[in-house]
Coordinates of C-alpha atoms in Angstrom, one line a residue:
Chain A
Y1 CA -5.9 -10.2 -23.4
L2 CA -6.2 -8.4 -20.1
Y3 CA -6.5 -4.6 -20.4
N4 CA -6.9 -5.0 -24.1
N5 CA -3.2 -5.9 -24.4
R6 CA -2.2 -2.3 -23.8
Y7 CA 1.1 -3.3 -22.1
A8 CA 2.4 -5.5 -24.9
G9 CA 6.1 -4.8 -25.4
D10 CA 6.3 -2.4 -22.4
Q11 CA 9.3 -2.8 -20.2
V12 CA 10.4 -2.0 -16.7
F13 CA 13.9 -0.6 -16.4
R14 CA 16.0 -0.6 -13.2
I15 CA 18.4 2.3 -13.3
H16 CA 21.3 2.8 -10.9
P17 CA 22.5 6.4 -10.8
N18 CA 25.8 6.4 -8.9
T19 CA 26.7 10.1 -8.8
E20 CA 24.8 13.4 -8.5
E21 CA 25.7 14.1 -12.1
E22 CA 24.1 10.8 -13.2
V23 CA 21.1 11.6 -11.1
G24 CA 20.7 14.8 -13.0
R25 CA 21.0 13.1 -16.3
V26 CA 18.6 10.4 -15.4
K27 CA 16.0 13.0 -14.3
S28 CA 16.6 14.8 -17.6
I29 CA 16.2 11.7 -19.7
L30 CA 13.1 10.5 -18.0
G31 CA 11.7 14.0 -17.9
H32 CA 11.6 13.9 -21.7
L33 CA 9.7 10.6 -21.9
K34 CA 6.2 9.7 -20.8
V35 CA 7.1 7.2 -18.2
D36 CA 5.4 5.6 -15.2
L37 CA 7.8 5.7 -12.2
W38 CA 7.4 2.7 -9.9
Q39 CA 10.2 3.6 -7.5
P40 CA 10.5 6.3 -6.3
N41 CA 7.2 7.9 -7.1
S42 CA 8.4 11.1 -8.6
L43 CA 11.4 12.5 -10.5
S44 CA 12.2 14.8 -7.6
L45 CA 12.8 11.9 -5.3
I46 CA 15.4 10.2 -7.5
A47 CA 18.6 10.1 -5.4
R48 CA 22.2 8.9 -5.7
N49 CA 22.7 5.1 -5.1
A50 CA 19.0 4.6 -4.9
T51 CA 17.5 2.4 -7.6
V52 CA 15.0 3.8 -10.1
D53 CA 12.3 1.5 -11.4
V54 CA 10.5 2.9 -14.4
H55 CA 7.8 1.5 -16.7
V56 CA 8.4 2.5 -20.3
K57 CA 5.9 2.2 -23.2
S58 CA 7.0 -0.1 -25.9
N59 CA 7.6 2.7 -28.4
D60 CA 10.0 4.4 -26.0
T61 CA 12.1 1.4 -24.9
L62 CA 14.7 1.7 -27.7
R63 CA 15.2 5.4 -27.1
L64 CA 15.7 4.8 -23.4
H65 CA 18.2 2.0 -24.0
T66 CA 20.1 4.3 -26.4
R67 CA 20.2 7.3 -24.0
L68 CA 21.3 5.3 -21.0
K69 CA 24.1 3.6 -23.0
Q70 CA 25.2 7.0 -24.4
E71 CA 25.4 8.3 -20.9
H72 CA 27.1 5.2 -19.6
I73 CA 24.5 4.9 -16.8
S74 CA 24.2 1.4 -15.2
Y75 CA 20.8 -0.2 -15.7
H76 CA 19.0 -3.5 -16.5
V77 CA 15.6 -4.4 -17.7
F78 CA 13.7 -6.4 -15.0
I79 CA 10.5 -6.9 -16.8
T80 CA 11.0 -7.5 -20.5
N81 CA 7.3 -7.8 -21.4
L82 CA 4.9 -6.2 -19.0
Q83 CA 1.8 -7.7 -20.6
K84 CA 3.1 -11.2 -20.1
E85 CA 3.8 -10.5 -16.4
I86 CA 0.3 -9.1 -15.9
E87 CA -1.2 -12.2 -17.5
K88 CA 0.9 -14.4 -15.3
Q89 CA 0.0 -12.5 -12.1
T90 CA -3.7 -13.1 -12.4
G91 CA -3.9 -14.9 -15.7
Y92 CA -7.0 -16.4 -17.3
R93 CA -7.6 -18.4 -14.1
S94 CA -9.3 -15.5 -12.4
S95 CA -11.4 -14.5 -15.4
R96 CA -12.4 -18.1 -16.0
R97 CA -13.2 -18.5 -12.3
R98 CA -15.1 -15.2 -12.4
R99 CA -17.1 -16.6 -15.4
Chain B
S1 CA -19.0 -18.9 0.5
A2 CA -16.5 -18.1 3.2
S3 CA -14.9 -21.5 3.3
Q4 CA -14.4 -21.6 -0.5
Y5 CA -13.0 -18.1 -0.8
D6 CA -9.5 -18.3 -2.2
Y7 CA -7.1 -16.1 -0.2
E8 CA -4.2 -16.9 -2.5
V9 CA -5.5 -15.0 -5.5
Y10 CA -6.1 -11.3 -6.1
H11 CA -9.7 -10.3 -6.0
S12 CA -11.7 -7.5 -7.6
L13 CA -13.4 -4.8 -5.5
E14 CA -16.8 -6.5 -6.0
E15 CA -15.4 -9.9 -4.8
I16 CA -13.8 -8.3 -1.7
Q17 CA -16.9 -6.4 -0.7
S18 CA -19.1 -9.4 -1.0
W19 CA -16.5 -11.4 1.0
M20 CA -16.7 -8.7 3.7
F21 CA -20.5 -9.1 3.9
E22 CA -20.0 -12.9 4.2
M23 CA -17.4 -12.5 7.0
N24 CA -19.9 -10.2 8.8
R25 CA -22.8 -12.6 8.3
T26 CA -20.9 -15.8 9.4
N27 CA -19.0 -14.4 12.4
P28 CA -21.6 -12.5 14.5
D29 CA -19.6 -12.8 17.7
L30 CA -16.4 -11.4 16.4
V31 CA -17.2 -9.2 13.4
D32 CA -19.0 -6.0 12.8
M33 CA -19.1 -4.2 9.5
F34 CA -19.7 -0.5 8.8
S35 CA -18.9 2.2 6.3
V36 CA -17.0 5.3 7.2
G37 CA -18.2 7.2 4.2
K38 CA -18.3 7.3 0.4
S39 CA -15.6 7.5 -2.2
Y40 CA -15.3 10.3 -4.8
E41 CA -17.3 8.1 -7.2
G42 CA -19.8 7.2 -4.5
R43 CA -18.7 3.7 -3.5
P44 CA -19.0 2.8 0.2
L45 CA -15.8 2.8 2.3
Y46 CA -16.3 -0.5 4.2
V47 CA -14.5 -1.4 7.4
L48 CA -14.6 -4.6 9.4
Q49 CA -14.3 -4.4 13.2
L50 CA -12.8 -7.6 14.6
G51 CA -12.9 -8.3 18.4
K52 CA -14.8 -9.9 21.2
R53 CA -17.6 -7.6 22.5
S54 CA -16.1 -7.9 26.0
R55 CA -16.2 -4.3 27.1
P56 CA -16.9 -0.9 25.5
Q57 CA -13.7 1.1 25.7
K58 CA -11.2 -1.5 24.4
K59 CA -7.9 -0.3 22.9
A60 CA -7.9 -0.6 19.1
V61 CA -5.6 -1.1 16.1
W62 CA -6.4 0.4 12.7
I63 CA -5.1 -1.4 9.6
D64 CA -5.7 0.0 6.1
C65 CA -4.7 -1.5 2.8
G66 CA -5.0 -0.4 -0.8
V67 CA -4.2 3.3 -0.3
H68 CA -2.3 3.1 -3.6
A69 CA -4.4 1.3 -6.2
R70 CA -1.7 -0.7 -8.0
E71 CA -0.3 -2.2 -4.8
W72 CA -2.6 -5.3 -4.9
I73 CA -0.7 -7.3 -2.2
G74 CA -2.1 -4.8 0.3
P75 CA -5.8 -5.8 0.0
A76 CA -4.7 -9.4 -0.2
F77 CA -3.0 -9.0 3.2
C78 CA -6.0 -7.3 4.9
Q79 CA -8.2 -10.3 3.8
W80 CA -5.6 -12.7 5.0
F81 CA -5.4 -11.0 8.4
V82 CA -9.2 -11.3 8.8
K83 CA -9.1 -15.0 7.8
E84 CA -6.3 -15.8 10.1
A85 CA -7.7 -13.9 13.1
L86 CA -11.1 -15.5 12.8
S87 CA -9.9 -19.0 12.0
S88 CA -7.3 -19.1 14.8
Y89 CA -9.3 -17.4 17.5
K90 CA -10.3 -20.7 19.1
H91 CA -6.9 -22.5 19.0
D92 CA -4.3 -19.7 19.1
S93 CA -4.0 -18.3 22.6
V94 CA -2.2 -15.2 21.4
M95 CA -4.8 -14.3 18.8
R96 CA -7.6 -15.1 21.3
R97 CA -6.0 -12.7 23.8
L98 CA -5.6 -10.0 21.1
L99 CA -9.3 -10.3 20.0
N100 CA -10.5 -10.3 23.6
Q101 CA -8.5 -7.3 24.7
L102 CA -8.3 -5.3 21.4
N103 CA -10.5 -4.3 18.5
F104 CA -9.1 -4.4 15.0
Y105 CA -10.5 -2.0 12.4
I106 CA -9.6 -3.5 9.0
M107 CA -10.1 -1.5 5.8
P108 CA -9.2 -3.8 3.0
V109 CA -9.5 -1.3 0.2
F110 CA -9.0 2.4 1.2
N111 CA -8.8 3.7 -2.4
V112 CA -11.9 1.9 -3.8
D113 CA -12.2 4.0 -7.0
G114 CA -8.5 3.6 -7.9
Y115 CA -8.5 -0.1 -7.1
H116 CA -11.5 -0.7 -9.3
F117 CA -9.8 1.4 -12.1
S118 CA -6.6 -0.7 -11.7
W119 CA -8.7 -3.9 -12.3
T120 CA -10.7 -2.5 -15.3
T121 CA -8.5 0.0 -17.1
D122 CA -5.0 0.9 -15.9
R123 CA -3.1 -1.8 -13.9
F124 CA -0.6 0.7 -12.7
W125 CA -2.9 3.5 -11.5
R126 CA -1.9 4.8 -8.1
K127 CA -4.0 7.7 -7.1
T128 CA -7.7 8.3 -6.3
R129 CA -10.0 9.1 -9.2
S130 CA -11.1 12.6 -8.3
K131 CA -11.5 15.2 -11.1
N132 CA -9.5 18.4 -11.2
R133 CA -11.2 21.6 -12.3
K134 CA -8.3 23.0 -14.3
F135 CA -6.4 20.0 -15.5
H136 CA -7.4 16.9 -17.5
C137 CA -5.4 14.7 -15.2
R138 CA -7.3 12.8 -12.5
G139 CA -6.5 11.7 -9.0
V140 CA -4.7 12.7 -5.8
D141 CA -2.0 10.7 -4.0
A142 CA -4.0 9.5 -0.9
N143 CA -0.7 9.3 1.0
R144 CA 0.1 13.0 0.4
N145 CA -3.3 14.5 1.2
W146 CA -3.3 14.3 5.0
K147 CA -3.3 17.5 7.1
V148 CA 0.3 17.3 8.3
K149 CA 2.9 19.5 6.6
W150 CA 0.6 19.2 3.6
C151 CA 2.2 19.6 0.2
E152 CA 5.7 20.4 1.3
E153 CA 8.8 18.4 0.5
G154 CA 8.3 15.0 -1.3
A155 CA 4.8 15.9 -2.6
S156 CA 3.9 17.6 -5.9
S157 CA 1.4 20.4 -6.4
H158 CA 0.9 19.5 -10.0
P159 CA -2.3 17.5 -10.6
C160 CA -0.7 15.2 -13.2
D161 CA 2.1 14.0 -10.9
D162 CA 1.7 10.7 -9.1
T163 CA 2.5 12.4 -5.8
Y164 CA 0.0 15.2 -6.3
C165 CA -1.1 16.4 -2.8
G166 CA -4.5 17.6 -3.9
P167 CA -6.2 21.0 -4.0
Y168 CA -6.3 21.2 -0.2
P169 CA -5.7 18.8 2.8
E170 CA -8.3 16.0 3.1
S171 CA -9.7 17.1 -0.3
E172 CA -10.2 13.4 -1.0
P173 CA -13.4 12.0 0.5
E174 CA -11.6 8.7 1.3
V175 CA -8.9 10.6 3.3
K176 CA -11.5 12.8 5.0
A177 CA -13.7 9.9 6.0
V178 CA -10.8 7.9 7.6
A179 CA -9.4 11.0 9.3
K180 CA -12.8 11.8 10.7
F181 CA -13.1 8.2 12.1
L182 CA -9.7 8.2 13.6
R183 CA -10.1 11.7 15.2
K184 CA -13.4 10.5 16.7
H185 CA -11.7 7.3 18.2
K186 CA -8.3 8.6 18.9
K187 CA -8.4 7.9 22.6
R188 CA -8.8 4.2 21.9
V189 CA -6.8 3.7 18.7
K190 CA -3.2 2.9 19.9
A191 CA -1.7 1.7 16.6
Y192 CA -2.2 2.7 13.0
I193 CA -0.8 0.4 10.3
S194 CA -1.0 1.1 6.6
I195 CA 0.0 -1.6 4.1
H196 CA 1.8 -0.6 0.9
A197 CA 4.2 -2.2 -1.6
Y198 CA 6.9 -2.7 -2.7
A199 CA 10.3 -2.3 -1.0
Q200 CA 10.4 -4.7 2.0
M201 CA 10.5 -2.0 4.7
L202 CA 8.8 -1.2 7.9
L203 CA 8.6 2.6 8.3
Y204 CA 7.5 4.8 11.2
P205 CA 7.4 8.6 11.6
Y206 CA 8.6 11.1 10.7
S207 CA 8.3 11.1 7.0
Y208 CA 8.3 14.9 6.6
K209 CA 11.4 15.7 8.6
Y210 CA 14.7 14.2 9.8
A211 CA 13.9 14.3 13.5
T212 CA 13.3 11.7 16.2
I213 CA 9.8 11.0 17.5
P214 CA 9.4 11.5 21.3
N215 CA 8.7 7.8 22.0
F216 CA 11.4 6.6 19.6
N217 CA 12.7 3.9 21.9
C218 CA 9.3 2.2 22.2
V219 CA 8.5 2.5 18.5
E220 CA 12.0 1.4 17.4
S221 CA 11.9 -1.6 19.7
A222 CA 8.4 -2.5 18.4
A223 CA 9.7 -2.3 14.8
Q224 CA 12.7 -4.4 15.5
T225 CA 10.6 -7.1 17.1
A226 CA 8.2 -7.0 14.2
V227 CA 10.9 -7.3 11.6
S228 CA 12.5 -10.2 13.5
A229 CA 9.1 -12.0 13.6
L230 CA 8.7 -11.4 9.9
Y231 CA 12.2 -12.8 9.2
S232 CA 11.5 -15.9 11.3
A233 CA 8.9 -17.1 8.8
Y234 CA 11.0 -17.4 5.6
G235 CA 14.2 -15.5 6.2
V236 CA 13.0 -12.4 4.3
K237 CA 14.8 -9.3 5.4
Y238 CA 12.9 -6.0 5.9
R239 CA 14.7 -2.7 6.6
Y240 CA 13.1 -0.6 9.2
G241 CA 13.4 3.0 10.5
P242 CA 12.0 6.5 10.2
A243 CA 10.5 6.9 6.7
S244 CA 12.4 10.1 6.0
T245 CA 15.8 8.4 6.2
T246 CA 14.9 4.8 5.4
L247 CA 13.0 5.7 2.2
Y248 CA 12.7 9.4 1.4
V249 CA 11.2 12.6 2.8
T250 CA 7.4 12.9 2.0
S251 CA 4.8 15.3 3.4
G252 CA 1.1 14.7 4.0
S253 CA 1.5 11.0 4.8
S254 CA -1.0 9.0 6.9
I255 CA 1.5 7.7 9.4
D256 CA 2.7 11.3 10.3
W257 CA -0.9 12.5 10.5
A258 CA -2.0 9.6 12.7
Y259 CA 1.0 10.0 14.9
R260 CA 0.4 13.8 15.3
N261 CA -3.2 13.0 16.0
G262 CA -2.1 11.1 19.1
I263 CA -1.8 7.5 18.0
P264 CA 1.6 6.5 19.6
Y265 CA 2.4 3.6 17.2
T266 CA 2.0 4.3 13.5
F267 CA 3.7 2.2 10.8
A268 CA 3.7 1.8 7.1
F269 CA 4.6 -1.6 5.7
E270 CA 6.2 -1.8 2.3
L271 CA 5.6 -5.5 1.5
R272 CA 7.5 -7.7 -1.0
D273 CA 9.4 -7.5 -3.1
T274 CA 12.4 -5.4 -3.7
G275 CA 12.1 -5.2 -7.4
Y276 CA 12.0 -8.5 -9.2
F277 CA 8.2 -8.5 -9.8
G278 CA 7.5 -5.1 -8.3
F279 CA 3.7 -4.4 -8.3
L280 CA 3.1 -7.7 -10.1
L281 CA 3.9 -10.0 -7.2
P282 CA 2.6 -13.4 -8.4
E283 CA -0.3 -15.1 -6.7
S284 CA 2.0 -17.9 -5.7
L285 CA 3.8 -15.4 -3.3
I286 CA 0.6 -14.1 -1.6
S287 CA 0.8 -16.9 1.0
P288 CA 4.4 -16.4 2.2
T289 CA 4.2 -12.7 2.1
C290 CA 1.0 -12.6 4.1
T291 CA 2.2 -15.2 6.6
E292 CA 5.3 -13.3 7.4
T293 CA 3.5 -10.0 7.7
M294 CA 0.9 -11.6 9.9
R295 CA 3.6 -12.5 12.4
A296 CA 4.9 -8.9 12.4
V297 CA 1.5 -7.3 12.9
K298 CA 0.7 -9.8 15.7
T299 CA 3.8 -8.7 17.6
I300 CA 3.0 -5.0 17.2
A301 CA -0.5 -5.7 18.5
T302 CA 0.8 -7.8 21.4
G303 CA 3.2 -5.1 22.3
L304 CA 0.3 -2.7 22.9
L305 CA -0.9 -5.0 25.8
K306 CA 2.4 -4.4 27.6
K307 CA 3.8 -1.2 29.1
C308 CA 6.7 0.4 27.3

């Protein structure tokens, strides 16, 4: 596996905070997880009606699903298995070619 | 060799650097290669200069890619630009005129340490790889480290944050090296273009405040023409406008610094996509993404040859 399979089961969520209140709750939820923000690049830049793309480690995905559902915040998962997407992006072709 | 190099796959830093040497070796009339300095981990910061050696004080365009390590489509575009420019010089009158009348400084990988790290260790690394004396976290956001409104709104002073502005402006050797080069050549450099991903936007100053730049009409018109040229390839829509209102307020960015340094046209491209693949844009989309961006960059460069 590429990167020693470290992204197996990781997911990328797309979250849609529609009100200032939801913005506050999303910041609070993500502030308590160890996440990798793809867009925007920091919690302070999260704004109303602007999408939030966030990479979540496999062992935190269930917790994030639960919290967002509890708070009735609109979201969807746009990459369900990050490791698979990484393999697809460059795949074995490049390592085979490099060999 | 140059003819077998595959521009429709992502390449490691080593492959890109040997490709640069090959471009320099096989195109003596149009290419020069030089280093503007060394990265934090001591890697050379290579730049290719493209252009006919017609006269000394030609106007110039600077294009850097790979400021943020995980945005791999950036370096892919810089390589694509060089390939297209050199291969079309003979049969494309627009490109021939551009290379005869302008020099293009192309920096395929600005953040060489971070890019190498994103290939070998952490695919989603963003920052440089500099060490911090007080914190275990590494790296500075190379697009928050420029000496313009440094470390104010939209940047973080915490070393572990992805938008960390650094211990002081131009603390990063990579930023300092490019800033030094652009300061030295600021009379000739008329456009600064920095390639990022993803969001499908074309951004221009200001990033750090909600205000209008003095030459707004010329820059806005150049952006509009560029986005239309981009759309003409495959119908992909890019939003455009001042970074502060089109994306969000950020301080210490390269386009604001370049603009304040006297370069009248400074742009940041946020290439495909808008969030289906994100940073993992498949190799199958390198060609259309680079083709459409090529059209946009050519119109910006062509605009420099006219009076606004």
